[in-house]
CSV table of C-alpha atoms in Angstrom, one decimal:
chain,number,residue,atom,x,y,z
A,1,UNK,CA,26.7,-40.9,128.2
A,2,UNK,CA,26.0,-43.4,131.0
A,3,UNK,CA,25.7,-46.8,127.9
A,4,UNK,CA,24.6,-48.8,130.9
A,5,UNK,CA,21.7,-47.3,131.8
A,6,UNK,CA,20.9,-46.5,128.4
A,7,UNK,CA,20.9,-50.1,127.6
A,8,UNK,CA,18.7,-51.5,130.6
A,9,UNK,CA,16.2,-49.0,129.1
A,10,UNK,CA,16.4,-50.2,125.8
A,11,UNK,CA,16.0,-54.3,126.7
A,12,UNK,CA,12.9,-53.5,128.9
A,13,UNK,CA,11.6,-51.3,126.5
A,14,UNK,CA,12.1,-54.1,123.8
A,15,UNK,CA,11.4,-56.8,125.7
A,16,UNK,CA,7.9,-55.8,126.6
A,17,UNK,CA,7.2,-54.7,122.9
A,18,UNK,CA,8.6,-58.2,121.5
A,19,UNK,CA,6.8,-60.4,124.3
A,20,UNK,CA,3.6,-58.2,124.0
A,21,UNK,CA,3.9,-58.6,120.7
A,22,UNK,CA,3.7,-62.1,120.6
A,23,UNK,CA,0.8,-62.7,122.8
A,24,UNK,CA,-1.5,-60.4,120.6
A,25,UNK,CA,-0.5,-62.3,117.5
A,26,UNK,CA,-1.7,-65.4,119.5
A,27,UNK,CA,-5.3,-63.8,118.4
A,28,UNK,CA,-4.8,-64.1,114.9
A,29,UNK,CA,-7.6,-66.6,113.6
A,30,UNK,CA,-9.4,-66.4,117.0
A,31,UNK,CA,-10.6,-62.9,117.4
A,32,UNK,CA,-14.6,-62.5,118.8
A,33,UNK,CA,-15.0,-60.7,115.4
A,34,UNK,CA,-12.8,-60.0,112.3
A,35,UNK,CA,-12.1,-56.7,112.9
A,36,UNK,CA,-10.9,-57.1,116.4
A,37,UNK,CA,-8.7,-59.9,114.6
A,38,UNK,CA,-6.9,-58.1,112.4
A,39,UNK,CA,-6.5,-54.6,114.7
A,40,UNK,CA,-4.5,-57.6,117.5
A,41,UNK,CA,-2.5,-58.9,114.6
A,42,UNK,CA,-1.6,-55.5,113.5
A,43,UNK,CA,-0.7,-54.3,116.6
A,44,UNK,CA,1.3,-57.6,117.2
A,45,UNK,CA,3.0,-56.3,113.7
A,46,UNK,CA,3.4,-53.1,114.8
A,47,UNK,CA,5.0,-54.1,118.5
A,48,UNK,CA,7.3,-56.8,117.0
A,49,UNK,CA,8.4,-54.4,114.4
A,50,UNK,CA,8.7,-51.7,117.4
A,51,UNK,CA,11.4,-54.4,119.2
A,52,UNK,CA,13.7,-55.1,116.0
A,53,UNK,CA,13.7,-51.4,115.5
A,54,UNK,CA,14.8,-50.8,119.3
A,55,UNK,CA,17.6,-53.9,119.3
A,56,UNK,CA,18.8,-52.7,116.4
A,57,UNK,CA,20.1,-49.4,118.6
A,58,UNK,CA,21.6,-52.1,121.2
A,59,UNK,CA,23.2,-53.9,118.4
A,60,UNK,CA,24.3,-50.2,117.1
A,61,UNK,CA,25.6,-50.4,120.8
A,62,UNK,CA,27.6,-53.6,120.8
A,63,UNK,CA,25.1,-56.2,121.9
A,64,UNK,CA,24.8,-59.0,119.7
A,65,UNK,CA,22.2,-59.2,116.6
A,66,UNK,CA,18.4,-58.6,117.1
A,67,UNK,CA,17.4,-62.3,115.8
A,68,UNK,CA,20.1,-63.8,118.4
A,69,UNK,CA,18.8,-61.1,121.1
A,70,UNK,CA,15.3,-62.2,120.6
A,71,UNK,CA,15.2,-66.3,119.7
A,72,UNK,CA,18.3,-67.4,122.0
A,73,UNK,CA,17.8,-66.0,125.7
A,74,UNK,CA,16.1,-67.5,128.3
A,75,UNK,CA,13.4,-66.6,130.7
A,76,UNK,CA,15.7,-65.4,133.6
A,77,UNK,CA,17.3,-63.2,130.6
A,78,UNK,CA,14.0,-61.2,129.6
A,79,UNK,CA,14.0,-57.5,131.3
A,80,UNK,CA,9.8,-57.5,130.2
A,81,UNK,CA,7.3,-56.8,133.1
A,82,UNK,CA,5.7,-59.5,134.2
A,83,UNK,CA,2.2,-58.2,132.5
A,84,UNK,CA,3.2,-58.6,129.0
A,85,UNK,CA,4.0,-62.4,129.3
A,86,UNK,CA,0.5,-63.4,131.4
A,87,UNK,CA,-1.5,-65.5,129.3
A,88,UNK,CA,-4.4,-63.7,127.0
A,89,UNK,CA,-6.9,-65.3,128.6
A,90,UNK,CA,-10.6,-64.1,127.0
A,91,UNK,CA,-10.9,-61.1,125.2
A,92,UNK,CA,-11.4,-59.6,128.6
A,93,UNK,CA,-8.5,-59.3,130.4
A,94,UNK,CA,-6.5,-59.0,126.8
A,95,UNK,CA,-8.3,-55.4,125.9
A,96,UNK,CA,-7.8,-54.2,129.8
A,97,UNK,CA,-4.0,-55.4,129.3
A,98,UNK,CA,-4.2,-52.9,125.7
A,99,UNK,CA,-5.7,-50.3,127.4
A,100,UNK,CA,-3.4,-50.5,130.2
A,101,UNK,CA,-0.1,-51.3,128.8
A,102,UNK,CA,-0.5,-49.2,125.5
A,103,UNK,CA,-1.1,-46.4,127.3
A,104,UNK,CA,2.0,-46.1,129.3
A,105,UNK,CA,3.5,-47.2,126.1
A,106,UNK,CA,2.2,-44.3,124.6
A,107,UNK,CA,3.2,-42.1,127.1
A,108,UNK,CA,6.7,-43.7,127.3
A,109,UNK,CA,7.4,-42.8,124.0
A,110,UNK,CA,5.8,-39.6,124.1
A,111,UNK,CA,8.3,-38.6,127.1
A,112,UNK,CA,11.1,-40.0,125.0
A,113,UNK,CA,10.9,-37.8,122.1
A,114,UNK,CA,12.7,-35.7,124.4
A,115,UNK,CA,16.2,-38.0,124.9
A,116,UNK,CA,19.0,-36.6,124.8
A,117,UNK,CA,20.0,-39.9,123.2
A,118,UNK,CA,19.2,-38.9,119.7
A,119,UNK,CA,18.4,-42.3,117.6
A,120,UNK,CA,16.5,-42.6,120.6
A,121,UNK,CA,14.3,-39.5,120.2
A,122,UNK,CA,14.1,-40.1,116.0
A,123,UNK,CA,12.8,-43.5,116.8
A,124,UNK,CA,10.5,-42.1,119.4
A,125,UNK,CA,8.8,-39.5,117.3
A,126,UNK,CA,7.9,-42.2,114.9
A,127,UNK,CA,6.5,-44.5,117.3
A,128,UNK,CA,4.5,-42.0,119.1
A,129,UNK,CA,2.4,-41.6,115.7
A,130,UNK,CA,1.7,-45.0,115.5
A,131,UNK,CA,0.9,-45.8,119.0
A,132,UNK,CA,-2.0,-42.9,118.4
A,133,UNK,CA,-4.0,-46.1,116.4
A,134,UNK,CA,-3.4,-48.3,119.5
A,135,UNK,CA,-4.8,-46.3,121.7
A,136,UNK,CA,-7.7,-44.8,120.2
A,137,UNK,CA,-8.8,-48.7,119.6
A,138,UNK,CA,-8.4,-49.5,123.0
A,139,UNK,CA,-10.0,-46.3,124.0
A,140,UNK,CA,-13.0,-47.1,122.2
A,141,UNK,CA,-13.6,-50.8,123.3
A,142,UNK,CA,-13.3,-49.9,127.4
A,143,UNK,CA,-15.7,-46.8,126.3
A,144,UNK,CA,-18.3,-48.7,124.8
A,145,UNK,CA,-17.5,-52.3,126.7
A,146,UNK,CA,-17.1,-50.3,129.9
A,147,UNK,CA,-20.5,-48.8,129.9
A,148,UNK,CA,-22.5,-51.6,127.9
A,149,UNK,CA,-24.1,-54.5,129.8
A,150,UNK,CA,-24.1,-55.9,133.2
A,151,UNK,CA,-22.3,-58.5,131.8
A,152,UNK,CA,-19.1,-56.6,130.0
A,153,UNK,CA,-19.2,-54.2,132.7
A,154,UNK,CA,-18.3,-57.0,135.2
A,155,UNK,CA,-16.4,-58.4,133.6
A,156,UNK,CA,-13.8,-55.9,132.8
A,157,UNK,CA,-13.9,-55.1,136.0
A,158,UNK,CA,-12.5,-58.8,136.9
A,159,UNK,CA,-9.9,-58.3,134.5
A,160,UNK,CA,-9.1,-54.9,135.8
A,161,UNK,CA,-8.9,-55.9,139.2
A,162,UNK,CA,-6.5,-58.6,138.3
A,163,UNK,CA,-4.7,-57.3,135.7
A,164,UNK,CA,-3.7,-54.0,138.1
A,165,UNK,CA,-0.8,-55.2,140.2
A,166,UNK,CA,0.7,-56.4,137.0
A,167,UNK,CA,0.3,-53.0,135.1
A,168,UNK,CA,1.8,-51.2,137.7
A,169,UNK,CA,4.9,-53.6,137.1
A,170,UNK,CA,5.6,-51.7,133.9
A,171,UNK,CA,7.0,-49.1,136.4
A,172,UNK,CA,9.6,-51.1,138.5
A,173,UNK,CA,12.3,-48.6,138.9
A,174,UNK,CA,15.8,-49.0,137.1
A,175,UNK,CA,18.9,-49.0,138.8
A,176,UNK,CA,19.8,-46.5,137.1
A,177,UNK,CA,16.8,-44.2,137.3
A,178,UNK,CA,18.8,-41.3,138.6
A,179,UNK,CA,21.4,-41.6,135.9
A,180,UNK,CA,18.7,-41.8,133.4
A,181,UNK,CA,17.2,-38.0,134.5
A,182,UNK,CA,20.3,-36.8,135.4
A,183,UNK,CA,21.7,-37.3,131.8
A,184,UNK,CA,18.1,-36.4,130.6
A,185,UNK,CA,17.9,-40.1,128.8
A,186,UNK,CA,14.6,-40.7,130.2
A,187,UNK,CA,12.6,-38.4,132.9
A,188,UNK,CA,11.9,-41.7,134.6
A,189,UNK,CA,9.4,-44.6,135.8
A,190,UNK,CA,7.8,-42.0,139.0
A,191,UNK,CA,7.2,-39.5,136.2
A,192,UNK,CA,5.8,-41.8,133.5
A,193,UNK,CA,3.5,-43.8,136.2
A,194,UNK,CA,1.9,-40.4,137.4
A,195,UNK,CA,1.1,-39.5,133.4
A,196,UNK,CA,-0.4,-43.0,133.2
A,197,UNK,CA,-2.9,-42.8,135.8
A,198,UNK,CA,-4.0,-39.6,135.2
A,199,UNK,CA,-4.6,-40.7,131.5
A,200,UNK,CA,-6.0,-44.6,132.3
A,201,UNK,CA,-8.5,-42.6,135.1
A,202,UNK,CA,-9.6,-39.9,132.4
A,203,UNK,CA,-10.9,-43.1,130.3
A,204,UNK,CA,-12.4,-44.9,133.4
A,205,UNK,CA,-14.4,-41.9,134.4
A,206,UNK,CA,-16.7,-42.1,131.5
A,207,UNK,CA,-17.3,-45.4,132.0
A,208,UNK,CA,-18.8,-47.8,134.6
A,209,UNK,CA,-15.8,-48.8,135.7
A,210,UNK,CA,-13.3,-48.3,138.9
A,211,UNK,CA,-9.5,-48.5,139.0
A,212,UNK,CA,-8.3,-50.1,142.2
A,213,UNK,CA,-6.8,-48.0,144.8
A,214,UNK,CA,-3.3,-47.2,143.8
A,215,UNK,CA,-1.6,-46.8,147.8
A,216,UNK,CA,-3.3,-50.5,148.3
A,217,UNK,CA,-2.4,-52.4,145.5
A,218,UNK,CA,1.2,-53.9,145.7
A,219,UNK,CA,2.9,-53.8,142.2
A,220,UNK,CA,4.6,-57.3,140.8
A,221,UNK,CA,7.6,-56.5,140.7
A,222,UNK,CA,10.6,-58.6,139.2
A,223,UNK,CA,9.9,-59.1,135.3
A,224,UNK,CA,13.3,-55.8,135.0
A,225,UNK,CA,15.2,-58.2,136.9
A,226,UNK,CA,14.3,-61.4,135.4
A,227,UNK,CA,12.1,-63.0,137.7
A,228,UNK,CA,8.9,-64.1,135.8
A,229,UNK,CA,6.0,-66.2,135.8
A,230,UNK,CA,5.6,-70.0,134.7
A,231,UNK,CA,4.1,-68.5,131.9
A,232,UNK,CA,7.3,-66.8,129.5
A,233,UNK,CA,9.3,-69.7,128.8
A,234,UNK,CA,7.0,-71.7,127.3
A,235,UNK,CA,6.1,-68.8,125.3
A,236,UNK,CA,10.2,-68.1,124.4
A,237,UNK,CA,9.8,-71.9,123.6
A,238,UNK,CA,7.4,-71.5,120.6
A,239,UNK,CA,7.9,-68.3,119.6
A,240,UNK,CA,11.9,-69.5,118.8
A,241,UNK,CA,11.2,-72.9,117.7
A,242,UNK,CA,11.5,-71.9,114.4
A,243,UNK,CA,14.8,-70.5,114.3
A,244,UNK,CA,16.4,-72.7,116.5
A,245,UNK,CA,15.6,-75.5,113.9
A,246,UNK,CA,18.0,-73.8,112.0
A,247,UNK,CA,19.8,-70.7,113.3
A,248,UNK,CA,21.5,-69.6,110.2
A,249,UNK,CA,18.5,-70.4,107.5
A,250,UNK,CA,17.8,-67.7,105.4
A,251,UNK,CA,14.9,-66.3,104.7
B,1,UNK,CA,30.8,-45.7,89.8
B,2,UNK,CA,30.6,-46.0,86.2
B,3,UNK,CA,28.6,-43.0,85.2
B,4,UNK,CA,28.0,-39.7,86.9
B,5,UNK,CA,24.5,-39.0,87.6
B,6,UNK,CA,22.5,-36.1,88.5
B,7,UNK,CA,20.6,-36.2,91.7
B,8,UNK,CA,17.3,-35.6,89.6
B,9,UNK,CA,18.4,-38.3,87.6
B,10,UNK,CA,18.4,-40.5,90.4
B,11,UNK,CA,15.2,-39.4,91.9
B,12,UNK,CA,14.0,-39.9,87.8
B,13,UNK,CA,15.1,-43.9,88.3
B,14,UNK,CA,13.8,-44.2,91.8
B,15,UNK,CA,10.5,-43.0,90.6
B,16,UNK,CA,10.3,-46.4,88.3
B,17,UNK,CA,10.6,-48.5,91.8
B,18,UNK,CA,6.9,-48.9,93.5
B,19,UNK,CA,5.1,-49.9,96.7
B,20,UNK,CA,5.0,-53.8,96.5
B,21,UNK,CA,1.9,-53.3,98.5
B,22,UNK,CA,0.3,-50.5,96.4
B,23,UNK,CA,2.3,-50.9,93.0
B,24,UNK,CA,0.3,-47.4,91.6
B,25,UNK,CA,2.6,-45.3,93.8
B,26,UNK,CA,6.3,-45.3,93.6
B,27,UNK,CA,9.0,-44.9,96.1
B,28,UNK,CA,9.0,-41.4,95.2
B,29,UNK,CA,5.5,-40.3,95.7
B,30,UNK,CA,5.1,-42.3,98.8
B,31,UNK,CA,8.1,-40.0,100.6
B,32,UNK,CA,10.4,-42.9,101.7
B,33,UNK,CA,13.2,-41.6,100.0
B,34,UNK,CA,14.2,-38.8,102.3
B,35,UNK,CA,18.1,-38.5,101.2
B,36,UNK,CA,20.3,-38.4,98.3
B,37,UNK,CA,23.8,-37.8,98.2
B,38,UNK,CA,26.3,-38.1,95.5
B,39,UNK,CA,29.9,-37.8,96.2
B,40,UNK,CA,32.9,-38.9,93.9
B,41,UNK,CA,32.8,-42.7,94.5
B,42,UNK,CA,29.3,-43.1,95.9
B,43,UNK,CA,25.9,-43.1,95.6
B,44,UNK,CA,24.2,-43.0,98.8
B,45,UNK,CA,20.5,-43.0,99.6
B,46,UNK,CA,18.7,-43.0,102.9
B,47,UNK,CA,15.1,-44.4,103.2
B,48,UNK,CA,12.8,-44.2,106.1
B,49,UNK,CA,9.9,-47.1,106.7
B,50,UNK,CA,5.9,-45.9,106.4
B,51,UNK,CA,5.6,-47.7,109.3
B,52,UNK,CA,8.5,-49.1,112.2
B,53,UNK,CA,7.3,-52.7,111.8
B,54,UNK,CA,6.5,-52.2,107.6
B,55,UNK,CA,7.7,-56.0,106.2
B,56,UNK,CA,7.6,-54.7,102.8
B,57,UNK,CA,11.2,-52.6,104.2
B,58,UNK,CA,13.9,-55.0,102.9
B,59,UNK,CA,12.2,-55.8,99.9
B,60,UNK,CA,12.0,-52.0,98.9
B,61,UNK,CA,15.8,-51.4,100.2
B,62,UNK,CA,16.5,-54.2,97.6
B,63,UNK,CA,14.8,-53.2,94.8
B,64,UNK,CA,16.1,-49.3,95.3
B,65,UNK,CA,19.7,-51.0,94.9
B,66,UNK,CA,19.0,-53.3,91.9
B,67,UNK,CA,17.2,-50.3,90.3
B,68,UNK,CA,20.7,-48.5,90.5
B,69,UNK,CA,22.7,-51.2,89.9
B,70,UNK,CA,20.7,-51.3,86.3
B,71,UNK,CA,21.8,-47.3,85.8
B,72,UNK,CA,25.2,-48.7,86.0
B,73,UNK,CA,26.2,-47.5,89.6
B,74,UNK,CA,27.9,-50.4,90.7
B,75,UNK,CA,28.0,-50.1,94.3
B,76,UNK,CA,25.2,-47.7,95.9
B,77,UNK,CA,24.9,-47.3,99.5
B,78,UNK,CA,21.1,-48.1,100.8
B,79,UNK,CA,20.5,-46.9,104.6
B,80,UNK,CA,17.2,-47.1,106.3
B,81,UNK,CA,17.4,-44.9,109.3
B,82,UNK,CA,14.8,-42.7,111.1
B,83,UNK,CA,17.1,-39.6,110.8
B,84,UNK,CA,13.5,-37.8,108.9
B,85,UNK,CA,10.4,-39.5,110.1
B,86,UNK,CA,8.1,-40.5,107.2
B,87,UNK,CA,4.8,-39.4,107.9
B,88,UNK,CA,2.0,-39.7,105.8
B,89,UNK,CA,2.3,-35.5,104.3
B,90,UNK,CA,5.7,-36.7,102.6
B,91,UNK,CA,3.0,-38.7,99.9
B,92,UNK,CA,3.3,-36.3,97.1
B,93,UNK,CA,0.3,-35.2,95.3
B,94,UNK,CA,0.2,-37.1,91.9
B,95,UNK,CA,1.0,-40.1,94.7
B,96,UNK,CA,-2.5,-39.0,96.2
B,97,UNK,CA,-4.6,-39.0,93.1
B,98,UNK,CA,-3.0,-42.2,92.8
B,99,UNK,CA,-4.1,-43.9,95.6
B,100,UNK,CA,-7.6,-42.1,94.8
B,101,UNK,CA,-7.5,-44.0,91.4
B,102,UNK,CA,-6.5,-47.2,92.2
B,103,UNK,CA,-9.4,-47.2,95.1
B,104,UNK,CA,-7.8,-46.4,98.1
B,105,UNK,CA,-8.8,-43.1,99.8
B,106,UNK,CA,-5.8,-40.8,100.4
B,107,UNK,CA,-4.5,-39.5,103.5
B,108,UNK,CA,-5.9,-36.3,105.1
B,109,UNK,CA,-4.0,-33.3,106.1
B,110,UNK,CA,-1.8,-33.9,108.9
B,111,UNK,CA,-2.2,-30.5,110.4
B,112,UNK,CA,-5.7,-31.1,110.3
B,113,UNK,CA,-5.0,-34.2,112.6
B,114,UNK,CA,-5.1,-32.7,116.0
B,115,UNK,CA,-7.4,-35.1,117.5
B,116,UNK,CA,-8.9,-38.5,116.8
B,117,UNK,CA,-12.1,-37.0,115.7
B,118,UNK,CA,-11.1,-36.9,112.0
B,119,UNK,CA,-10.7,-40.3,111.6
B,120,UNK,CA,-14.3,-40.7,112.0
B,121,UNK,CA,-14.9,-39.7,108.2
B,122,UNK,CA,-12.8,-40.0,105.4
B,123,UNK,CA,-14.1,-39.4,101.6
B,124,UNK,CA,-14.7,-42.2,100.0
B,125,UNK,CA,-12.8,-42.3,97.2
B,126,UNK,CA,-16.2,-44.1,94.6
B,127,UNK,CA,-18.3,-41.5,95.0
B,128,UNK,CA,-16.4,-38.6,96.4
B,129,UNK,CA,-19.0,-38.4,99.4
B,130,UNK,CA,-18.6,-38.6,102.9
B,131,UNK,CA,-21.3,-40.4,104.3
B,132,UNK,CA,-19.1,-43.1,105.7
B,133,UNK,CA,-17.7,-44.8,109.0
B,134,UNK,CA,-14.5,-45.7,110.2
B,135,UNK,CA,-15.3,-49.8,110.7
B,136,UNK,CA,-11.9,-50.3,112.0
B,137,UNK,CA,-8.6,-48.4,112.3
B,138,UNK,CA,-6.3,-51.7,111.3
B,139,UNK,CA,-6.6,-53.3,107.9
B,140,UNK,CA,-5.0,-55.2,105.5
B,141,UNK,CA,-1.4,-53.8,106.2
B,142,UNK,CA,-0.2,-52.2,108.9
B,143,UNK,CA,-0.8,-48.4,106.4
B,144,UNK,CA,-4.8,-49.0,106.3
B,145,UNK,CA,-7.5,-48.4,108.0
B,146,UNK,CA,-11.0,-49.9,107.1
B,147,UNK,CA,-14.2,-47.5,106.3
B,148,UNK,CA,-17.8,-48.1,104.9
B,149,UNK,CA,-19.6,-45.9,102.4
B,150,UNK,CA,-23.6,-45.6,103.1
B,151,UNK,CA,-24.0,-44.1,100.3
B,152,UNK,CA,-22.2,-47.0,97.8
B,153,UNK,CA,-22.9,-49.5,100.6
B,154,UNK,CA,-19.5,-51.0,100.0
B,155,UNK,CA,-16.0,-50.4,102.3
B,156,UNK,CA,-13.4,-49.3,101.3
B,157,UNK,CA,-9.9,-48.0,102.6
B,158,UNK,CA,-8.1,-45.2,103.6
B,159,UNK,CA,-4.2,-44.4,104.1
B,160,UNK,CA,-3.8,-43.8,107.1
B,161,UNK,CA,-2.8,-40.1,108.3
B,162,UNK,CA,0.0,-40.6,110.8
């Protein structure tokens, strides 16, 4: 088994669940109704919980402990796309970023039960069940949002616009994509981005709203790599601050 | 080890350990106990979470140990690991009518769980009926989703099927 490819999956993979993670819990106590506050903090549970569960295979792996993985890297260290770290913004651009993300999330995992990497495909199985929850909420915001007023309709529209370069990020090939289908770890980023629009314009369609054109939209690349935006380490910053008070507390 | 046990005797021990979250149902009937193993020096259990990111994990892990540490087995081996996916048809059914008793509806038929649509309705677990609305499908922990009767004019909430 090719560890290094399986690896780079795994940190992008738990990157964007961690990072993700964070931003939705930075709705908790400031949702636009109480519902839609506690469906971003359990997600941000959920997603959180999603990452620990996926660095504990790297650490089963030989990289270091989830807590050090998570709390003491640095920006240039991240593998997240760049779309999970951009800021939440208004409610907005944060359900377009659900809908979006979750859904190649769901997909991701979906494609995953099928690893030949097999605490891979366990964990998968599981996560696929749960994701279902994610996206039927998302689903059923852009549904009813997407076809309601003037006013939401234009305005997810914005945030779709904007938010589409960034989504299609998520699917910055590996290095190692060939390795990764060869070995049958993962059928790859071409495949998974194909399944994602097809699913993201079977939502649009029965609403008001239009996905960008896919050949004229250049996808921000560089989050796999560790090129982000100005706006992850500041968000690495608080979201450690905690534990680097005291790295070996216990809790 | 300091006594032998019986694998039903375990599972008998076990069932005295509950959800901290819903202490009505115990380890047992909730179906997070998917292994047990005894071989001449060891007592091994394997435990899957309800949920990947379920916080209550550790705390059950502990008290599943402590519970056999009381039997007298001094050293039991406690592994979570995702080797048989809980999902919500591993709830047994006295752990259902337990949820129904203590308020909370149980979960539905996984097999009947094809699509979305069933979340729609759930029974609501007062009055039995099923005049009632999903209101959200995230409550109070990460296992709950959040309905409203019409016909008790309260919510209430479900398990969720997953």
């Amino acid at each position: 088994m090719n560890t290094a490819a399986l690896k780079e999956l795994l940190y992008k993979m738990a990157d964007d669940q961690l990072i993700l993670g964070h931003r939705n819990s930075e709705w908790t106590g400031f949702g636009p109704l109480l519902e839609e506050d506690i469906a971003f903090s359990s997600m941000a549970q959920d997603k959180v919980g999603q990452s620990y569960a996926l660095y504990q295979l790297l650490h089963a792996l030989g990289e270091q402990a989830p807590d050090t993985v998570a709390f003491t890297r640095n920006a240039p260290q991240f593998h997240n796309c760049q779309f999970v770290e951009l800021p939440n913004e208004e409610y907005d651009f944060s359900l377009i970023r659900h809908f979006l993300f979750d859904t190649a999330e769901a997909v991701r995992f979906d494609m995953l039960t099928q690893s030949r990497y097999e605490p891979l495909a366990q964990l998968a199985k599981k996560i696929r069940g749960e994701l279902r929850y994610h996206t039927l909420h998302a689903n059923t915001w852009i549904r009813q949002l997407g076809s309601a007023t003037e006013e939401s309709i234009s305005r997810l529209q914005a945030a779709l616009d904007k938010a589409f370069p960034f989504a299609l990020g998520i699917f910055e090939p590996s290095p190692f994509e060939d390795q990764l289908i060869e070995e049958q770890l993962f059928a790859g980023e071409q495949a998974l981005r194909l399944r994602w629009l097809e699913r993201v314009q079977t939502i649009l369609a029965e609403t008001s709203l239009h996905l960008p054109d896919v050949t004229l939209t250049t996808p921000e690349f560089g989050g796999r790599n560790g090129h982000h935006t100005e706006h992850l380490q500041p968000l690495l910053d608080e979201m450690s601050a905690v534990f680097r008070i005291d790295p070996t507390a216990e809790w | 080890m300091v006594v032998s046990p019986t694998i039903e005797q375990i599972r008998e021990w076990l069932d005295e350990v509950k959800d901290p979250e819903i202490p009505v149902l115990s380890l047992i009937d909730l179906g997070v106990i998917t292994q047990i193993n005894l071989s001449d020096h060891e007592v091994r259990v394997e435990m899957t979470p309800t949920f990947v990111g379920c916080p209550a994990m550790d705390y059950m892990q502990r008290e599943v140990i402590e519970c056999l540490q009381r039997r007298g087995i001094d050293q039991p081996v406690v592994e979570i690991n995702f080797r048989e996916a809980w999902s919500s048809d591993k709830i047994s059914e006295k752990g259902k009518a337990a949820l129904k008793k203590y308020g909370l509806a149980p979960p539905p038929d996984n097999s009947l769980f094809t699509d979305l649509e069933i979340l729609e309705r759930a029974q609501c677990p007062r009055c039995g009926g099923d005049n009632t609305e999903l209101k959200s499908p995230f409550g109070p922990t990460l296992c709950r989703a959040i309905y409203y009767c019409h016909s008790c004019r309260e919510a209430f909430e479900q398990f969720k099927p997953v």
